[in-house]
Amino acid sequence: MPSLSPPATFSAADSPWIDIRTGPHYDHVGLRTLFLDAHRIDDLALPHPPAASALLRIAVAITARITGLDDPELTASQWNTLRRACLNRGRFAPDAVHAYFDQHAWDVFDPVRPWLQDPSLSTQCPHSTGINAFVPGRPAGRNLAWFSPHGHHTTEPVPTAEALQILLIHHYYGRSGRGTPRTVDGVTSMKQTSGPLRSSVSFHPLGRTLHETLLAGVPAFTGDEQPPGADACPWEEPAPPAPPDPQAPPRPLTWPGRQLTGLSRHAILLVPGQGGTTVTDAYITWATQQPKPLTTDPYLAYRFIPERKNVARRRTTHRADASRAWWRDLETLLLAPDEHGTHRRPAIFDTLNDLPEPVRRSLRIRVHGFDQDGKVIDRQWYTALTPPLLNWTQEHDPVKAQRIAECCREAEGAARRLATVAKAAWKAATGSSPTKSQRPPWTGKALTRYWPKAETVFWRLLDEPDTGAPTAFADAAASALREVTEAARIRHTSAARAVAHAVKDLYRRPSAPRKAA
């Protein structure tokens, strides 16, 4: 009689799947060890920034659970006192960590409650989505394999540790549009909406250890009254007698569990390979057809556009842009909320001033962005790390904060003038008139040269408070324009004349480009 193969199993709590760094050493751990050793871990080291940003939200929700910081009955003073006590303790209490992870289900391939998955997809979907569609960067369907050896007939499995990180990317940054069909109560739909963080950039506090990072990242309760015990992360839900109904009305957006972990728009089911060490296939489809709830993510910056007629669209997230250096957002990050301003810094910044002084002074900001369109195109993900900058906030150093804001505005203004005058100069030199959707060659090349120069100017101006920012950034813009047009100016008198006029216009305030002759 043939022996039965052991069931596939992989524990998100105890199997290693999370990349971490301690000094020059790298390792893989599960969620339980992540918390037990958080005081010895320097930082996460996940290779995909969107997965790291998603994992930080999950880890922060767990942090609130094991420390008691998720108690909505605590006053602001009591909450800050408790967080300080947790920081001063220097580590998470091992008994609390074990109690939490022993209480919930973490098996990724559990047939009834697979972690962060919906087991009903195997019967509600007529076919799987495919492993190539699940893994970012692989060609799927009829797409050509330009940069990957994978194709429709080469569906290589993925290590489960990597698949879990990709699972998080789909839950938080998943695409919209047509997906794998799913039939519920006799109704079939292929329509799926984008994930809650799609095309966004997140700003996470980063401490000297992961223990500090997670405690600094816990958002304070600022919502309406919330009954104790009403909040639950997906893996904390009691075992249901039947799979959850995706057509059911949305549950209240409670803090912090549902706010940080319960907003996914995608339902996913992983198909394990032999023993659960790999994932061989996946189902990806819609999780709900209900409208997206309005919420404020504590790690996102927002922009307000009061002139929009649609009230729901007056607030937008700060979109990720892989070509945009992080320092250009310092104005938004450092200035305190202003009821007349159009930008709002991430809400997590409002809790950082109450941290113990040694923690606050050393705290940096980890930037995780995923440059995407609003539907299906994934352009590039990126990450950045700021120096300690909380001492520059408006609450601590209003003069420095205003200087930073001034320099950011002047840098952006100089870039806009450079784009305008470079376009006008190119038109004057060539006699061509580009359409509105076209960008003349000089414009793109000049801006590419300008921004590294502008960053150098920016940091210099912070040490020279008496130096005029408008002239300094105009100098950088003029230098960039001259560099990219050098060959044309040598060969053609018309180009030299046009660039000379453009440089003069860069120093005009307000900017009003000369009309091309």
XYZ file of C-alpha atoms in Angstrom:
517
model
C 0.000 0.000 0.000
C 1.521 3.340 -1.023
C 2.303 5.710 1.835
C 0.410 8.958 1.967
C 2.490 12.091 1.512
C 2.512 14.373 4.562
C 0.130 17.329 4.380
C 1.551 20.638 3.233
C 2.225 22.975 6.120
C 3.993 26.287 6.627
C 3.538 28.482 9.696
C 3.654 32.243 9.263
C 4.444 32.389 12.977
C 7.215 29.784 13.236
C 8.562 29.022 9.745
C 11.304 31.404 8.530
C 10.090 33.763 5.791
C 10.936 37.300 6.945
C 14.323 38.771 5.958
C 15.996 40.656 8.816
C 19.315 42.410 9.400
C 21.398 42.644 12.551
C 24.597 44.565 11.900
C 26.231 42.989 8.836
C 24.380 39.687 9.344
C 21.172 38.666 7.573
C 18.739 35.942 8.546
C 15.192 34.630 8.045
C 12.666 34.341 10.868
C 8.962 33.786 11.450
C 6.651 36.283 13.095
C 7.079 34.820 16.582
C 10.872 35.102 16.524
C 10.561 38.544 14.970
C 8.967 39.758 18.196
C 10.997 37.659 20.618
C 14.251 39.030 19.132
C 13.017 42.475 18.070
C 15.367 44.182 20.547
C 18.334 42.478 18.863
C 17.204 43.062 15.257
C 18.271 46.277 13.554
C 15.740 46.345 10.732
C 13.671 44.362 8.270
C 15.536 43.437 5.099
C 12.771 42.335 2.759
C 13.845 42.683 -0.889
C 10.475 44.115 -1.973
C 9.689 47.526 -0.380
C 5.891 47.152 -0.782
C 6.052 43.828 1.081
C 8.072 45.505 3.836
C 5.531 48.316 4.116
C 2.673 45.799 4.328
C 4.509 43.671 6.888
C 5.198 46.708 9.061
C 1.460 47.403 9.243
C 0.782 43.795 10.260
C 3.609 43.830 12.805
C 2.426 47.129 14.292
C -1.072 45.701 14.768
C 0.436 42.698 16.568
C 2.610 45.065 18.631
C -0.507 46.853 19.832
C -2.021 43.520 20.849
C 0.890 42.144 22.870
C 1.572 45.450 24.657
C -1.991 46.533 25.432
C -1.649 49.678 23.327
C -4.814 48.647 21.486
C -7.022 49.550 24.453
C -9.421 52.301 23.267
C -10.306 53.081 26.884
C -6.852 54.528 27.570
C -6.593 58.302 27.679
C -3.891 59.957 25.579
C -1.760 60.420 28.701
C -2.192 56.813 29.780
C -1.431 55.567 26.271
C 1.805 57.567 26.074
C 2.829 56.395 29.540
C 2.271 52.768 28.553
C 4.266 53.138 25.347
C 7.145 54.758 27.230
C 7.101 51.882 29.710
C 7.237 49.369 26.849
C 10.198 51.219 25.330
C 12.008 51.449 28.662
C 11.522 47.712 29.181
C 13.780 47.218 26.172
C 12.056 44.167 24.682
C 8.667 42.579 24.176
C 7.593 40.356 27.048
C 8.206 36.739 25.913
C 5.123 35.444 27.770
C 2.902 37.972 25.972
C 4.444 37.087 22.617
C 3.935 33.350 23.090
C 0.415 33.841 24.442
C -0.575 35.827 21.359
C 0.886 33.485 18.752
C -0.387 30.372 20.525
C -3.898 31.801 20.468
C -4.372 32.211 16.706
C -4.109 30.187 13.478
C -1.008 30.788 11.345
C -0.811 27.817 8.957
C -0.516 29.132 5.398
C -1.963 25.927 3.921
C -4.616 25.125 6.508
C -7.621 23.709 4.557
C -10.134 25.677 6.652
C -8.308 28.852 7.744
C -5.225 29.452 5.585
C -3.436 32.577 6.790
C -4.635 35.709 4.928
C -6.399 33.571 2.317
C -9.901 32.470 1.311
C -10.248 28.666 0.973
C -13.574 28.973 -0.872
C -11.843 30.167 -4.052
C -11.050 26.608 -5.074
C -14.776 26.029 -5.628
C -15.978 29.550 -6.451
C -13.443 30.138 -9.253
C -13.617 28.010 -12.447
C -9.834 27.968 -12.723
C -6.733 29.268 -10.992
C -5.052 32.525 -11.919
C -1.633 30.954 -12.380
C 1.668 31.236 -10.593
C 3.144 33.543 -13.251
C 0.338 36.068 -12.751
C 0.911 35.846 -9.000
C 4.657 36.596 -9.093
C 5.525 40.235 -10.000
C 7.754 40.525 -13.055
C 6.792 37.222 -14.662
C 4.950 37.307 -17.994
C 1.473 35.816 -17.830
C -1.183 34.915 -20.374
C -0.253 36.092 -23.866
C 2.318 38.645 -22.725
C 5.769 38.334 -24.255
C 8.674 37.230 -22.064
C 10.985 40.181 -22.662
C 13.045 40.025 -19.477
C 12.121 36.699 -17.890
C 12.715 33.042 -18.756
C 9.205 32.218 -17.554
C 6.254 31.721 -19.855
C 2.890 30.018 -20.051
C 4.516 26.579 -20.269
C 7.298 27.247 -17.733
C 5.398 27.717 -14.483
C 8.226 27.339 -11.994
C 7.097 27.084 -8.350
C 7.986 29.775 -5.834
C 9.495 29.149 -2.383
C 6.739 29.616 0.185
C 8.798 32.194 2.076
C 8.898 34.372 -1.040
C 5.247 33.644 -1.865
C 4.147 35.009 1.527
C 5.853 38.322 0.829
C 4.200 38.465 -2.603
C 0.867 37.639 -0.945
C 1.207 40.824 1.110
C 1.925 42.887 -2.003
C -1.307 41.688 -3.636
C -3.369 42.394 -0.517
C -2.088 45.938 -0.115
C -1.065 47.052 -3.627
C -3.154 44.750 -5.857
C -4.436 45.827 -9.252
C -7.963 46.640 -10.353
C -9.887 45.754 -13.509
C -10.738 42.292 -14.814
C -9.563 39.383 -12.717
C -10.263 35.692 -12.343
C -14.041 35.065 -12.334
C -15.641 34.299 -8.993
C -19.201 33.034 -8.524
C -21.029 33.789 -5.269
C -24.734 32.955 -4.773
C -25.144 32.311 -8.474
C -23.679 35.660 -9.544
C -20.340 35.686 -11.385
C -18.083 38.726 -11.477
C -14.585 39.450 -12.730
C -14.457 43.030 -11.476
C -11.857 43.778 -8.824
C -10.797 47.078 -7.302
C -7.298 48.216 -6.398
C -5.638 47.565 -3.064
C -5.734 50.162 -0.273
C -2.107 51.268 -0.807
C -1.914 51.099 -4.580
C 0.416 53.749 -6.096
C 1.191 55.186 -2.650
C 4.356 56.012 -0.716
C 4.536 55.194 3.000
C 6.598 56.889 5.697
C 7.494 54.628 8.642
C 9.402 55.655 11.798
C 12.658 53.715 12.087
C 14.257 53.252 15.483
C 17.651 51.917 16.529
C 16.143 48.446 16.878
C 13.060 46.757 15.477
C 11.589 46.937 18.986
C 11.750 50.747 18.852
C 10.538 50.802 15.250
C 7.371 48.863 16.016
C 6.489 50.797 19.173
C 7.124 54.132 17.455
C 4.889 52.998 14.606
C 1.784 52.249 16.682
C -0.854 54.870 15.799
C -2.863 56.420 18.607
C -6.623 55.984 18.761
C -8.287 59.137 17.435
C -11.610 57.832 16.148
C -15.083 57.567 17.559
C -15.995 55.433 20.539
C -14.989 51.817 20.000
C -16.148 49.005 22.290
C -13.303 46.913 23.716
C -12.885 43.657 21.813
C -14.693 44.907 18.699
C -11.522 45.043 16.607
C -10.034 41.985 14.895
C -7.320 41.246 12.348
C -8.210 38.611 9.707
C -6.324 35.832 11.519
C -7.969 36.789 14.831
C -11.506 36.220 13.594
C -13.267 33.304 15.314
C -13.511 30.199 13.171
C -16.712 30.673 11.135
C -19.170 27.830 10.438
C -19.021 28.869 6.769
C -16.638 30.940 4.626
C -17.110 34.718 4.956
C -19.669 36.252 2.606
C -17.907 38.638 0.181
C -21.252 40.295 -0.588
C -21.910 41.212 3.041
C -21.937 44.899 4.025
C -18.549 46.172 5.203
C -17.803 45.928 8.883
C -16.955 49.050 10.918
C -13.406 50.257 10.326
C -12.028 49.689 13.816
C -8.590 50.514 15.241
C -5.895 49.303 14.931
C -6.476 45.801 13.527
C -8.974 46.429 10.755
C -7.447 49.812 9.964
C -4.019 48.280 9.333
C -4.800 44.720 8.199
C -8.459 44.474 7.176
C -8.783 46.626 4.045
C -7.727 44.181 1.331
C -9.808 44.190 -1.843
C -8.384 40.895 -3.092
C -9.115 37.286 -2.199
C -6.166 34.918 -2.650
C -5.550 31.206 -2.257
C -2.128 29.596 -2.601
C -1.684 26.059 -3.919
C 1.183 24.283 -2.138
C 3.819 22.048 -3.599
C 5.126 18.873 -1.988
C 5.396 19.368 1.783
C 4.519 23.064 1.611
C 8.016 24.345 0.876
C 6.874 25.831 -2.432
C 3.778 27.365 -4.003
C 2.885 25.961 -7.411
C -0.288 27.891 -8.275
C -2.536 30.653 -6.984
C -6.060 32.027 -7.188
C -6.395 35.834 -7.206
C -9.777 37.487 -7.498
C -12.064 40.053 -5.885
C -12.773 39.946 -2.152
C -15.600 42.479 -2.029
C -17.760 44.545 -4.353
C -18.552 47.124 -1.683
C -17.263 50.717 -2.091
C -13.913 51.494 -0.551
C -14.244 52.880 2.980
C -12.924 56.340 3.710
C -10.053 56.067 6.165
C -6.803 57.781 7.076
C -3.793 55.532 6.869
C -1.332 56.703 9.562
C 1.727 56.282 7.305
C 0.464 58.117 4.206
C 0.627 61.815 3.404
C -2.502 63.411 1.959
C -3.273 66.322 -0.313
C -6.525 68.282 -0.188
C -8.023 69.753 -3.374
C -10.969 71.893 -2.179
C -11.993 73.009 -5.686
C -13.109 69.507 -6.693
C -16.893 69.145 -6.809
C -16.853 65.505 -5.748
C -16.358 65.632 -1.975
C -14.993 62.075 -1.849
C -12.236 63.011 -4.322
C -11.089 66.187 -2.560
C -8.564 64.211 -0.538
C -5.904 62.192 -2.359
C -2.884 60.269 -1.152
C 0.615 61.425 -1.905
C 1.403 59.271 -4.945
C 4.600 57.295 -5.271
C 7.041 58.563 -7.890
C 10.261 56.629 -8.435
C 11.887 59.686 -10.004
C 11.160 61.899 -6.983
C 13.837 62.185 -4.283
C 12.580 61.853 -0.702
C 13.910 65.232 0.443
C 11.388 66.977 -1.798
C 8.670 65.837 0.629
C 10.300 67.270 3.752
C 7.965 70.256 3.752
C 4.978 67.944 4.046
C 6.626 65.760 6.695
C 7.887 68.493 9.011
C 5.167 71.128 9.074
C 2.415 70.675 11.662
C -1.147 70.280 10.357
C -2.614 73.562 9.150
C -6.332 73.887 8.521
C -5.594 76.225 5.613
C -2.870 74.054 4.084
C -3.402 71.628 1.233
C -0.971 68.969 2.474
C -1.167 66.776 5.580
C 1.800 64.880 6.921
C 1.297 61.222 7.951
C -0.738 61.005 11.139
C 1.944 58.853 12.779
C 4.119 61.985 13.032
C 1.646 63.456 15.516
C 2.558 60.737 18.044
C 6.342 60.887 17.747
C 6.893 64.004 19.865
C 5.821 62.062 22.961
C 8.558 59.442 22.614
C 11.434 59.398 25.122
C 14.099 61.906 24.120
C 16.845 59.369 23.199
C 14.417 57.513 20.926
C 12.984 60.631 19.326
C 16.364 62.220 18.595
C 17.650 59.089 16.848
C 14.465 58.268 14.952
C 14.737 58.188 11.166
C 12.059 57.694 8.527
C 11.931 54.722 6.187
C 10.285 55.558 2.864
C 8.624 52.717 0.941
C 7.045 53.567 -2.409
C 5.469 51.618 -5.256
C 5.208 53.653 -8.457
C 2.056 52.299 -10.139
C -0.845 53.594 -12.150
C -4.281 53.337 -10.594
C -5.212 50.117 -12.403
C -2.764 47.473 -13.630
C 0.648 48.903 -14.509
C 3.468 48.418 -11.990
C 6.382 50.694 -12.828
C 8.945 50.515 -10.046
C 9.194 50.123 -6.306
C 11.761 51.962 -4.227
C 12.905 52.695 -0.711
C 14.857 55.463 1.008
C 16.116 56.258 4.503
C 16.211 59.747 5.953
C 18.662 61.011 8.570
C 17.211 61.748 12.051
C 14.880 64.644 11.284
C 12.294 64.910 14.075
C 14.282 67.743 15.662
C 13.466 69.726 12.511
C 9.709 69.470 12.919
C 7.732 72.640 13.397
C 6.963 71.697 17.009
C 10.683 71.525 17.919
C 12.421 73.974 15.578
C 9.922 76.217 13.765
C 12.682 78.326 12.188
C 14.390 75.276 10.694
C 11.083 73.797 9.577
C 10.112 77.007 7.792
C 13.548 77.215 6.142
C 13.160 73.652 4.897
C 9.668 74.429 3.618
C 10.961 77.544 1.839
C 13.771 75.601 0.168
C 11.415 72.810 -0.918
C 9.024 75.328 -2.469
C 11.800 77.217 -4.220
C 13.296 73.977 -5.574
C 9.946 72.956 -7.024
C 9.331 76.440 -8.399
C 12.719 76.507 -10.116
C 11.953 73.100 -11.663
C 8.660 74.371 -13.065
C 10.347 77.445 -14.522
C 13.101 75.267 -15.986
C 10.554 73.033 -17.718
C 8.764 76.069 -19.143
C 11.800 77.963 -20.406
C 13.489 74.817 -21.751
C 10.401 74.068 -23.830
C 10.248 77.652 -25.107
C 13.980 77.652 -25.908
C 13.742 74.394 -27.833
C 10.813 75.762 -29.826
C 12.680 78.978 -30.600
C 15.854 77.153 -31.618
C 14.203 74.518 -33.814
C 11.047 76.215 -35.001
C 9.049 73.151 -33.910
C 5.902 73.307 -31.841
C 5.456 70.226 -29.628
C 1.946 69.158 -28.695
C 0.723 69.398 -25.133
C 1.473 65.721 -24.549
C 4.996 65.947 -25.929
C 8.043 66.912 -23.886
C 10.879 68.479 -25.884
C 14.253 66.734 -25.425
C 15.795 69.685 -23.605
C 13.083 69.665 -20.968
C 13.500 66.102 -19.776
C 17.282 66.154 -19.940
C 17.495 69.485 -18.127
C 15.249 68.290 -15.292
C 17.278 65.096 -14.990
C 20.423 67.187 -14.528
C 18.694 69.716 -12.305
C 17.425 67.554 -9.436
C 20.795 66.179 -8.250
C 22.144 69.734 -8.338
C 19.078 70.973 -6.472
C 19.609 68.409 -3.711
C 23.182 69.629 -3.206
C 21.919 73.216 -3.063
C 19.145 72.217 -0.653
C 21.468 70.762 1.994
C 23.890 73.663 1.612
C 21.094 76.202 2.153
C 20.104 74.546 5.439
C 23.558 75.425 6.767
C 23.405 78.925 5.233
C 20.176 80.486 6.520
C 21.074 83.917 5.106
C 21.634 82.730 1.545
C 18.774 83.463 -0.838
C 17.053 80.263 -1.917
C 15.483 81.607 -5.165
C 18.822 82.609 -6.661
C 20.567 79.434 -5.519
C 18.041 77.144 -7.193
C 17.932 79.356 -10.286
C 21.718 78.902 -10.528
C 21.250 75.117 -10.416
C 18.550 75.253 -13.093
C 20.654 77.492 -15.333
C 23.644 75.195 -14.975
C 21.532 72.166 -15.906
C 20.095 73.882 -18.965
C 23.500 75.021 -20.186
C 24.927 71.512 -19.804
C 22.263 69.754 -21.852
C 22.316 72.399 -24.609
C 26.097 72.819 -24.872
C 26.471 70.974 -28.173
C 23.516 72.766 -29.765
C 24.768 76.178 -28.613
C 28.184 75.552 -30.148
C 26.734 74.549 -33.528
C 23.751 76.890 -33.859
C 23.522 80.603 -33.126
C 19.734 80.321 -32.777
C 20.140 77.769 -29.990
C 22.678 79.925 -28.168
C 20.353 82.919 -28.377
C 17.322 80.939 -27.215
C 19.165 79.439 -24.242
C 20.516 82.861 -23.228
C 16.960 84.208 -23.116
C 15.820 81.125 -21.193
C 18.524 81.565 -18.542
C 17.453 85.178 -17.995
C 13.861 84.010 -17.563
C 14.935 81.572 -14.867
C 15.850 84.488 -12.598
C 12.644 86.422 -13.192
C 10.176 86.585 -10.312
C 7.397 85.909 -10.787
C 8.371 83.566 -13.597
C 7.114 84.741 -16.952
C 8.991 83.105 -19.816
C 9.876 85.290 -22.759
C 7.823 84.767 -25.834
C 9.845 83.004 -28.472
C 10.644 85.180 -31.425
